[in-house]
XYZ file of C-alpha atoms in Angstrom:
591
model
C 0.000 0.000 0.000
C 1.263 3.446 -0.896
C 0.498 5.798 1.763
C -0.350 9.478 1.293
C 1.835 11.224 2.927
C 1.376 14.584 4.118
C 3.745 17.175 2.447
C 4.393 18.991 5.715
C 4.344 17.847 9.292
C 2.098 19.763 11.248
C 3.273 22.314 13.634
C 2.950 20.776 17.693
C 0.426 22.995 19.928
C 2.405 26.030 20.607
C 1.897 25.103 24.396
C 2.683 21.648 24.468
C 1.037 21.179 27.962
C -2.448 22.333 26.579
C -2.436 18.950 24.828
C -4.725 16.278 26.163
C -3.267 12.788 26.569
C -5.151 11.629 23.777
C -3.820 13.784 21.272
C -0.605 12.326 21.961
C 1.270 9.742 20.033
C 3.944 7.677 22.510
C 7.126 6.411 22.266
C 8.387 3.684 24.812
C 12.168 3.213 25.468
C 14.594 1.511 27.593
C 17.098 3.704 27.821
C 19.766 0.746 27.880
C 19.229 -0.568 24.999
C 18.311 2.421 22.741
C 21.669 5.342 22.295
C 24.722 5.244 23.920
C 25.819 8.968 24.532
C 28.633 8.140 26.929
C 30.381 4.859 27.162
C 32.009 6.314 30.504
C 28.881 5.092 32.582
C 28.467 2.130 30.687
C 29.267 0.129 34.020
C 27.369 3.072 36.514
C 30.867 3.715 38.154
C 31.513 0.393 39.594
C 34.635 -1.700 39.780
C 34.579 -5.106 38.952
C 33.554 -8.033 36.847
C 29.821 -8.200 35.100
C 28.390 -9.757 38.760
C 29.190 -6.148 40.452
C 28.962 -3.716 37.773
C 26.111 -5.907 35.539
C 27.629 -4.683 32.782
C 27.997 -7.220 29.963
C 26.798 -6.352 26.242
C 27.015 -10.077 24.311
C 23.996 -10.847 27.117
C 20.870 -10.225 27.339
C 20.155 -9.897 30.590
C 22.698 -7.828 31.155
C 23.082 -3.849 31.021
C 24.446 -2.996 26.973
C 25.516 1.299 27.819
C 22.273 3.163 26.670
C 21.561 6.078 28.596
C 19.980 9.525 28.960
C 22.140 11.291 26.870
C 21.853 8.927 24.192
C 18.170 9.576 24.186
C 18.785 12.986 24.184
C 20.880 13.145 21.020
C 17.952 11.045 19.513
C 15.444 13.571 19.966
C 15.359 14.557 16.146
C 14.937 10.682 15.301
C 11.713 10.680 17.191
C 10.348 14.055 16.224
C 10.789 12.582 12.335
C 8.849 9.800 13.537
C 6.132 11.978 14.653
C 6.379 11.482 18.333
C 4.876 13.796 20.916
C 5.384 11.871 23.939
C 8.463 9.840 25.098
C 7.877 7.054 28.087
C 11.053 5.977 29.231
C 11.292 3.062 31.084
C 12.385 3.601 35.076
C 15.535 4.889 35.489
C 16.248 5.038 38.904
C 18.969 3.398 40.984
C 19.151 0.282 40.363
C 20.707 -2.982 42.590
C 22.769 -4.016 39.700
C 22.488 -7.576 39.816
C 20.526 -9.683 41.607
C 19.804 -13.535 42.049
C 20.935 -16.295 43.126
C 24.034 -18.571 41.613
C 23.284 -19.336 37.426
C 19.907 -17.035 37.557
C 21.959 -13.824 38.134
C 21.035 -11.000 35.977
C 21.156 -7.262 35.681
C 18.633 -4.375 36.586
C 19.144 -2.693 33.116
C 15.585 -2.420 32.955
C 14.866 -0.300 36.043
C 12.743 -2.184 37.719
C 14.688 -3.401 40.643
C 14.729 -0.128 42.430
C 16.883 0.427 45.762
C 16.941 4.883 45.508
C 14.171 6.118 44.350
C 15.083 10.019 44.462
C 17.913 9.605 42.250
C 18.774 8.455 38.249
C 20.532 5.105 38.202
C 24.627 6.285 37.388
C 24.182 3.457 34.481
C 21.762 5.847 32.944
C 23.607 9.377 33.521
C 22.674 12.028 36.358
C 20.112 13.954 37.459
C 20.827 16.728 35.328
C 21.146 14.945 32.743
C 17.361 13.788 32.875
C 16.652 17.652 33.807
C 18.619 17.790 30.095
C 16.695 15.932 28.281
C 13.178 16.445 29.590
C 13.798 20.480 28.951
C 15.150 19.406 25.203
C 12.058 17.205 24.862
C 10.071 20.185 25.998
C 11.628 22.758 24.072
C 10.856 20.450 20.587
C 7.325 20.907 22.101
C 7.547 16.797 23.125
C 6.602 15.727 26.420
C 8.380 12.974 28.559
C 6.252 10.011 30.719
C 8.348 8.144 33.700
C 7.793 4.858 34.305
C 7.332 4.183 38.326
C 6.989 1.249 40.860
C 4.906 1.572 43.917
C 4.386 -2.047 44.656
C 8.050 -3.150 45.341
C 11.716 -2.246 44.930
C 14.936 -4.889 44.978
C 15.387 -8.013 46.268
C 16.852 -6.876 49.606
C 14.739 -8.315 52.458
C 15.406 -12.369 52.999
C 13.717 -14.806 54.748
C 15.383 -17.106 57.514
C 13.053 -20.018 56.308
C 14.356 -19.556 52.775
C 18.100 -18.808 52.768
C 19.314 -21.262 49.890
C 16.177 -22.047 48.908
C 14.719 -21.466 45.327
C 11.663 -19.661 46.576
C 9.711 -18.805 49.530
C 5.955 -20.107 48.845
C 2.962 -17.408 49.553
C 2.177 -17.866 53.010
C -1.498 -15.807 53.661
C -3.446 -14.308 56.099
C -5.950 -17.143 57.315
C -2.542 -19.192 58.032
C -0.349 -16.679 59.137
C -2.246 -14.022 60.911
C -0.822 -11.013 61.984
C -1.010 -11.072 65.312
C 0.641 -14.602 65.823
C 4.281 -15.300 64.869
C 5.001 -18.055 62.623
C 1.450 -19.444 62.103
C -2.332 -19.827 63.930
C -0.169 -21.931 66.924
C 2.696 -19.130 67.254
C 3.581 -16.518 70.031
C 1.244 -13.637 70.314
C 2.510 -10.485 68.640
C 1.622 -6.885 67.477
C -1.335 -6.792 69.918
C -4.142 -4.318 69.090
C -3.098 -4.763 65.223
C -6.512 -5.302 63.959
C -5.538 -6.183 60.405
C -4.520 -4.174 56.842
C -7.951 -3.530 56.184
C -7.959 -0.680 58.981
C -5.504 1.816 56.900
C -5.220 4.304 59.954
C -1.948 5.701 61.299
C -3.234 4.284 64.619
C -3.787 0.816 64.159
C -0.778 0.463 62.206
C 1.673 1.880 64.873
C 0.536 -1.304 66.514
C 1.933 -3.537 63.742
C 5.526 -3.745 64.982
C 7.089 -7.338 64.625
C 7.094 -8.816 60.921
C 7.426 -12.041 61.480
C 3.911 -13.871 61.303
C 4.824 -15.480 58.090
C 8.411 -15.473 57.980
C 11.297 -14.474 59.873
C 12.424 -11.531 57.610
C 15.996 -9.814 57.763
C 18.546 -7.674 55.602
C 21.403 -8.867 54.874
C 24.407 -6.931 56.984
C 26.026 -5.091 53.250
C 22.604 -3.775 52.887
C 20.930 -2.556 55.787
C 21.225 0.852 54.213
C 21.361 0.048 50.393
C 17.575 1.381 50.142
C 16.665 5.315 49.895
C 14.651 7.089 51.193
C 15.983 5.339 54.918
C 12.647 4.468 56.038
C 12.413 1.806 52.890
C 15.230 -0.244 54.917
C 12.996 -1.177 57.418
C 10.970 -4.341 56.949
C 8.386 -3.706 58.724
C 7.089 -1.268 55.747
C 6.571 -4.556 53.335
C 4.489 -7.731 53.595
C 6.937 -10.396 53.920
C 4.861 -13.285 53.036
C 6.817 -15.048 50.472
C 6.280 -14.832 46.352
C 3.137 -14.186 44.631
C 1.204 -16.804 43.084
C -0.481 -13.730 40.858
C -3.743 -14.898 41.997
C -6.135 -14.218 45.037
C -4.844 -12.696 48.172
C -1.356 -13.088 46.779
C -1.823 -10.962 44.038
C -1.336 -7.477 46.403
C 0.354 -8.538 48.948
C 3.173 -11.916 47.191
C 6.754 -10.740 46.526
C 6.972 -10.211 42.548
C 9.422 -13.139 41.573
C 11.177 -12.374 44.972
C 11.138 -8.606 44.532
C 10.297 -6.812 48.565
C 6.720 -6.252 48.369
C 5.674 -2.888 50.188
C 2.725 -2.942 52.613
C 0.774 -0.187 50.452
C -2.149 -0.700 52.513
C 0.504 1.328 55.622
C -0.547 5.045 55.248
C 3.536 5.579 56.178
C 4.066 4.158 52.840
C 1.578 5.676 51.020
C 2.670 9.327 52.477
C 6.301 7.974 51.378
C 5.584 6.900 47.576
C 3.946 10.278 47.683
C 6.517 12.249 48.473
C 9.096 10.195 46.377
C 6.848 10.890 43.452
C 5.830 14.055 43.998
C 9.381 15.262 44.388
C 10.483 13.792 40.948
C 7.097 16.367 39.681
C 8.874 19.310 41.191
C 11.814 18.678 40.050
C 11.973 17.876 37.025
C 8.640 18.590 35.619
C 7.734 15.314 33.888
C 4.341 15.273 32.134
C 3.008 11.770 33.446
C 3.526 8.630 35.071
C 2.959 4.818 33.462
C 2.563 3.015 36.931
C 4.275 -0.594 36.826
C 2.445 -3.707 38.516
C -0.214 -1.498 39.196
C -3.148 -4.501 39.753
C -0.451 -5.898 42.091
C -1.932 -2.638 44.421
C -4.140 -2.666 46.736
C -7.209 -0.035 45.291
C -6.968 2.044 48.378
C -3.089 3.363 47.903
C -4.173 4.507 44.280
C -6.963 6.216 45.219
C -4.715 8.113 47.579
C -1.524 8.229 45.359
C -3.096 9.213 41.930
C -5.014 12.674 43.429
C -2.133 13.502 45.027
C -0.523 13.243 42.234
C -2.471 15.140 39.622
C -2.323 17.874 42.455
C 1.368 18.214 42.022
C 1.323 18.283 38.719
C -1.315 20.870 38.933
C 0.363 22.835 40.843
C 3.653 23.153 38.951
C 1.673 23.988 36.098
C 1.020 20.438 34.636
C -2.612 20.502 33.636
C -3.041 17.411 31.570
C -0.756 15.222 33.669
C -1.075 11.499 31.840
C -1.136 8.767 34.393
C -1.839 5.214 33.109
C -1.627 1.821 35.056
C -0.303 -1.423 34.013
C -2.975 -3.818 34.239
C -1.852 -6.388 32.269
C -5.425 -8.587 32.129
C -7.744 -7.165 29.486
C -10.595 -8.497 31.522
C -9.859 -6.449 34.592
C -8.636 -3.177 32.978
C -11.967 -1.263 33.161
C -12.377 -2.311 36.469
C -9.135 -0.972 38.008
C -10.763 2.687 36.459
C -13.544 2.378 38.988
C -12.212 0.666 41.941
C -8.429 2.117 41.947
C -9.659 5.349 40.292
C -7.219 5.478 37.399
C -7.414 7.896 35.064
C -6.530 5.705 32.491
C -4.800 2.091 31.964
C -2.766 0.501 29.064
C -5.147 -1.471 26.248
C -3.940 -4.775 26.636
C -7.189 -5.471 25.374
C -6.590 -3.833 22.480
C -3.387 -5.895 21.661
C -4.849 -8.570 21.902
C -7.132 -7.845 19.366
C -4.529 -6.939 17.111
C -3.125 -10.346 17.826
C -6.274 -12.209 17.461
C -7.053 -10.393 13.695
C -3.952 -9.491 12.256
C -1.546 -11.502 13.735
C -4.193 -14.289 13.632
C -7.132 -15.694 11.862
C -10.473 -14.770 14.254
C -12.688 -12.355 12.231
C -12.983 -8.518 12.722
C -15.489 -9.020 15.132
C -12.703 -8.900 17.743
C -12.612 -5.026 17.496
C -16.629 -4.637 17.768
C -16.403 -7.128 20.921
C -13.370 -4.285 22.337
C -14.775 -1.279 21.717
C -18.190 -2.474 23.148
C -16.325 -2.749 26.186
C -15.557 1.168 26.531
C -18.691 1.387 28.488
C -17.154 0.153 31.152
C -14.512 2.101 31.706
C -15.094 5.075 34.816
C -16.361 7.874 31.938
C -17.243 5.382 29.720
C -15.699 6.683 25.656
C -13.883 10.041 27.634
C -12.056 7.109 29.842
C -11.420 4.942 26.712
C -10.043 7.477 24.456
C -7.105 7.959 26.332
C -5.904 4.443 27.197
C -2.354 3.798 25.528
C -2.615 1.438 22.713
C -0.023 -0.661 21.555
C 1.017 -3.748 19.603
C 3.939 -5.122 21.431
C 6.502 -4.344 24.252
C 8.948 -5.194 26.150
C 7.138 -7.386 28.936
C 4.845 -9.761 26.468
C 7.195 -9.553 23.157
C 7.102 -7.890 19.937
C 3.855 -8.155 17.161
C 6.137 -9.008 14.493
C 7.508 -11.962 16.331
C 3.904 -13.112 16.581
C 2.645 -12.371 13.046
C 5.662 -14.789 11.867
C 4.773 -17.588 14.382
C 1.078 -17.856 13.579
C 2.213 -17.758 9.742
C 5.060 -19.351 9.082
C 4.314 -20.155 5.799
C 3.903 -16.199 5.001
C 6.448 -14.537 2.381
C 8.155 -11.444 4.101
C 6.251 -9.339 2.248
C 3.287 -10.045 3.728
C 4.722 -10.355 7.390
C 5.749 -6.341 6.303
C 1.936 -5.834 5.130
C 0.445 -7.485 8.000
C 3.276 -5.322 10.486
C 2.208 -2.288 8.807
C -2.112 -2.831 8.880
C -1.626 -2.936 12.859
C 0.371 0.458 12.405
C -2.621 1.876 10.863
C -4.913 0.472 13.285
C -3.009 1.356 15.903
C -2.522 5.135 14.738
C -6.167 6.152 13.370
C -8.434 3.880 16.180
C -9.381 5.502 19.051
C -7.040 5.687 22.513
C -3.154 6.774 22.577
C -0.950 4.712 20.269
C 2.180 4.127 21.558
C 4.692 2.549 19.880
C 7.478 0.334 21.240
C 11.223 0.900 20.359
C 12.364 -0.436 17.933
C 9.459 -1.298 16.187
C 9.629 1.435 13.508
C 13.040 -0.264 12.320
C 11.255 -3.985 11.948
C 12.849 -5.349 15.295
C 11.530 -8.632 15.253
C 11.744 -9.864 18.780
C 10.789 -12.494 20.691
C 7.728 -13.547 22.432
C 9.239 -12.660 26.174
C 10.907 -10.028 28.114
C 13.948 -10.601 27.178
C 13.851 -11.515 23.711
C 11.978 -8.578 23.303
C 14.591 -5.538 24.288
C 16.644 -6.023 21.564
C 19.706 -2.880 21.307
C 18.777 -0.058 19.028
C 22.471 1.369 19.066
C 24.328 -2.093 17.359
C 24.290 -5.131 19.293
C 26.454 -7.733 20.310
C 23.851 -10.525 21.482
C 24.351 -13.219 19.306
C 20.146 -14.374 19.936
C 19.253 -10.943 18.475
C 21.354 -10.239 15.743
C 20.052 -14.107 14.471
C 16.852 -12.351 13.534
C 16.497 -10.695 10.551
C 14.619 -7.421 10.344
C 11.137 -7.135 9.247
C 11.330 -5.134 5.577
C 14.638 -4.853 5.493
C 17.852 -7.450 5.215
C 19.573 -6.224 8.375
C 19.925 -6.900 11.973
C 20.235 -5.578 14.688
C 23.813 -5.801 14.381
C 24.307 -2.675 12.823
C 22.445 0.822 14.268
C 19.267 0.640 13.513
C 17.662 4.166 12.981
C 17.108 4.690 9.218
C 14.652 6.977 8.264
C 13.964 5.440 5.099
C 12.950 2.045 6.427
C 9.452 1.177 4.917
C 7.973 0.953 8.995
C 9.350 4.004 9.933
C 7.676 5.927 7.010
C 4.835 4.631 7.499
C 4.834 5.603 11.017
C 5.541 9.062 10.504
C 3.063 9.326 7.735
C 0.408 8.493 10.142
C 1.384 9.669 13.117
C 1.615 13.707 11.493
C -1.968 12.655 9.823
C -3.530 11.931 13.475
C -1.831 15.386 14.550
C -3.516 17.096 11.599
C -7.237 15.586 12.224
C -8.370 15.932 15.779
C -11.756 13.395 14.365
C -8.326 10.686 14.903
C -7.175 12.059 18.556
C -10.515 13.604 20.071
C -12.970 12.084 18.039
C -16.312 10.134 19.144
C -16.009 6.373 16.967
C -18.775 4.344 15.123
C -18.207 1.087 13.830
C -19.117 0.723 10.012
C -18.524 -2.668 9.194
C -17.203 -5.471 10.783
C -17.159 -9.549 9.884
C -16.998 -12.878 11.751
C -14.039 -13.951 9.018
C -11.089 -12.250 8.213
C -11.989 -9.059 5.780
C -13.817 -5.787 5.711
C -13.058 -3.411 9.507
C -14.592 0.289 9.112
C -15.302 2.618 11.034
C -16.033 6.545 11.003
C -14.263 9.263 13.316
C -15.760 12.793 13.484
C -14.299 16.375 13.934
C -15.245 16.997 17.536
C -16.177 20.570 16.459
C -16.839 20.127 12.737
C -18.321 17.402 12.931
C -16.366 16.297 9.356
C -16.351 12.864 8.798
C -13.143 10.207 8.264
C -13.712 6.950 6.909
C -11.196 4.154 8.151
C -11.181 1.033 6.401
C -8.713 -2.005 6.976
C -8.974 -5.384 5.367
C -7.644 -8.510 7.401
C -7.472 -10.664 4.736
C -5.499 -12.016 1.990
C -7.568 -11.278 -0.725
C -8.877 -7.993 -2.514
C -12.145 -6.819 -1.592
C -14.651 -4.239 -2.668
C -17.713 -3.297 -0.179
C -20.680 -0.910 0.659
C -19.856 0.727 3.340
C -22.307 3.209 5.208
C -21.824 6.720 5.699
C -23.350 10.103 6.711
C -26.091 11.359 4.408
C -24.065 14.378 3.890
C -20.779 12.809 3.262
C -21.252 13.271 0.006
C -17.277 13.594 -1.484
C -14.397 12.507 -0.655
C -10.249 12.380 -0.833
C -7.840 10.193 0.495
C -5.124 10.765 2.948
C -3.896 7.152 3.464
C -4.821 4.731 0.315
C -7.642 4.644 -2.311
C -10.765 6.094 -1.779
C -14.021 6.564 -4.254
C -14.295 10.161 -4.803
C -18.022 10.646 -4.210
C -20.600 8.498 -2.635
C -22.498 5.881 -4.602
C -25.719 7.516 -2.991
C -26.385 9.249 0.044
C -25.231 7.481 2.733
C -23.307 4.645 1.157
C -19.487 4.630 -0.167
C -17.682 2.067 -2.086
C -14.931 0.474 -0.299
C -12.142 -1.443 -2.233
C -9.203 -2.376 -0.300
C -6.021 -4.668 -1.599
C -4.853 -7.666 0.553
C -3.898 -6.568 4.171
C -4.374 -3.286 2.891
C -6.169 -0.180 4.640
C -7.546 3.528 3.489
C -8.709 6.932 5.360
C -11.343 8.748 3.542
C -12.020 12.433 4.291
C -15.566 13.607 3.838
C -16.093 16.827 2.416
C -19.980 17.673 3.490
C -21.957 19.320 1.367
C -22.212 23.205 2.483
């Protein structure tokens, strides 16, 4: 499919903060594995082999030398792209490596947090992030953190557990609070009458932590946490690791990682003020909140007000949070009971999955957006959930599209890589796009196999992929501008900019099948009123439909595809799509 590119990109709101979330277009990076700006904190300052400094770039799991100021020099990259918003994976300190002997591996991915008021040395400094998120600003682009609420590093250990693999869940019926060991143990924290009573009061009565396990830090790193009061175990639920169901789900370790006791109102104030502080300070236009299901409903509805208050006040007033609930049956939920503003649409990737990465019919996306109703507002709620296809937790859509077709010619791999582009970029919600992606990075279908290096890389299990429309690797940098994805990317992403109907517009489905084939829907000007035609086809073979439209759409143009120039009669346009291919039709009503 040739798309119609625009001959100029449209200029960015003048005030970048008057921009709603929706009428954003996201970019997600780990800053390891995206631009090296300064191999001189490739191993954060340590001494030592890859165990201490977890530096090792032929490994995956290891750090590779991206950092801030490699992200900063790519700022021009991404504004090509069309990018508004940049999410950057967490980049605060870090315990470099953790686990036990043969399953060690590095924090390069932020997520194992021991300081969480400073940027990780691996990454750069402080003003270096004050750098780039006033460069980012200054291109009129804003910049998302990543944060963790629900646990930092493995530092807390069990005396039950030292040497063992894992420390099972032990819950609340078993191990009661007040009792230390089990339902037979010693009497402890008397007057503690359970997490459910979040009051300063009955808290300050919860003072011994051992009624599931015996926890303790480890002598090197009775201080290794920051702020100080994060050292103390007594601030995290020390039952052993989360099964990801039930009980477990809020208050289980995450693979082993100190679960805090969110349901404490000292923690809460403390996450708070961590939080807010980074806000302040640097001015950062949102938050994506990791593991944020893994919560119990009560911190968020604490944390997230206090949150968009801060932002308020330094002059933030479109500040984009947006949880990870990574269960596209409980997503809507989480807007009601945890009050988010908005979650990720894993919901929506699935879909994606199901119909162009798959063989279900386009019925998928009718079943989806049927669900916006239940979202907290309903379509206002629903509009600005990030979208996406892949990332770097559940693996990359290409990697998928070649799995469930092996058979498929690269070509169509491309075509079928490039119709979830389009879907992704014109449907309603946020798209956000996952680095890497725009180059053809073809992934893997986990974590790891999925954070491939954008900057050359030595891992020998990456470079073994070739890239989707294109004969490279990832061997070589990968940020050509010419690459077919990347195009098409920034053809569509400056075409959503142009047409608020595609950022701010209310959605009606058109036409939808129980096959692969015919998707369609219509997006309208939210002040206008003008009408865009969107029309995708699933399948493998040409097709030519009816598709209905407003009375008074009466001509039309194209701006991505082929599109009938005026209506076969009121209310009714011809539709004729090639295989895997897609079109946006712009009404022009009749005056």
């Amino acid at each position: 499919m040739l798309l119609a590119f625009l001959a100029a990109t449209p200029a960015l709101a003048q005030d970048y903060r008057a921009r709603l979330p929706q009428d954003e277009v996201i970019y997600f990076v780990l800053p390891d594995r995206f631009a090296n700006g300064d191999p001189a904190n490739d191993r954060g300052g340590l001494k030592g082999d890859r165990s201490t400094t977890g530096f090792d770039p032929a490994d995956a799991r290891y750090y590779h030398g991206g950092d801030l100021k490699g992200l900063a020099s790519k700022l021009p990259y991404l504004q090509k792209l069309g990018i508004t918003a940049i999410w950057v994976a967490p980049i605060f300190v870090n315990k470099p490596v953790q686990g036990g002997p043969g399953q060690q591996s590095a924090g390069y991915h932020g997520y194992w947090i021991t300081d969480f008021t400073h940027v990780d040395p691996h990454f750069g400094t402080d003003a270096e992030f004050k750098a780039l998120i006033d460069a980012a600003h200054a291109r009129g682009m804003k910049v998302y953190m990543d944060i963790v609420a629900n646990h930092t590093a493995d530092v807390i250990q069990y005396r039950e557990c030292v040497g063992a693999n894992a420390c099972p869940y032990r819950g609340k019926a078993d191990y009661p609070y007040q009792r230390r060991g089990g339902v037979n143990g010693a009497p402890i924290n008397p007057g503690f009458v359970g997490d459910a009573v979040q009051t300063g009061e009955n808290f300050a009565k919860l003072t011994d932590p051992g009624y599931a396990y015996t926890p303790f830090v480890p002598a090197a790193e009775k201080n290794a946490k920051f702020p100080a009061w994060l050292n103390d175990p007594i601030y995290y639920h020390n039952r052993g690791d989360s099964t990801f169901a039930g009980e477990s789900s809020t208050m289980g370790d995450f693979v082993g990682l100190d679960d805090l006791m969110t349901e404490n109102p000292r923690v809460v104030a403390g996450m708070i003020d961590i939080y807010g502080s980074w806000i302040d300070r640097f001015g950062v236009d949102g938050f994506r909140i990791d593991t944020a299901r893994h919560v119990n409903p009560e911190f968020w509805q604490a944390f997230v007000p206090a949150m968009l208050d801060r932002a308020h006040a330094k002059g933030i007033p479109n500040f984009h949070i947006f949880g990870e609930v990574a269960d596209p049956a409980a997503q809507a939920a989480h807007t009601i009971t945890a009050k988010f503003p908005s979650v990720l649409d894993f919901a929506f990737r699935q879909a994606l999955l199901d119909s162009v990465a798959g063989t279900k019919g386009t019925d998928v996306f009718e079943k989806l957006f049927d669900g916006d109703v239940l979202y907290a507002h309903g379509f206002d709620t629903a509009i600005t959930l990030p979208t996406f296809s892949g990332n770097h937790d559940n693996g990359r859509f290409a990697w998928f599209v070649r799995k469930a077709f092996p058979e498929a010619s690269e070509a169509e791999v491309l075509q079928r890589v490039l119709l979830s582009n389009a879907l992704l970029l014109t449907l309603r919600g946020v798209p956000t796009i996952y680095a890497g992606d725009e180059q053809g990075f073809a992934g893997g279908s986990n974590d790891v196999d999925a954070r491939e290096d954008q900057f050359g890389s030595r891992v020998a299990q990456y470079n073994a992929r070739k890239l989707v429309g294109s004969d490279g690797t990832t061997a070589t940098p990968s940020f050509d501008e010419t690459s077919p994805i990347f195009r098409e990317i920034a053809g569509l992403a400056r075409l959503r900019i142009a047409h608020p109907a595609l950022t701010r517009g209310r959605q009606l489905l058109r036409a939808r099948e129980d096959k692969p084939g015919l998707l369609a829907f219509s997006r309208f000007d939210p002040v206008t009123g003008a009408e865009l035609v969107l029309a995708f086809n699933t399948s493998t073979a040409a097709i030519t439909r009816q598709v209905e439209v407003e009375t008074g759409s009466l001509r039309f143009h194209p701006l991505a595809g082929n599109c009938a120039a005026t209506a076969s009669a009121p209310g009714s346009l011809t539709i004729t799509l090639p295989p895997l291919g897609y079109a946006v039709c712009a009404a022009e009503t009749k005056q």
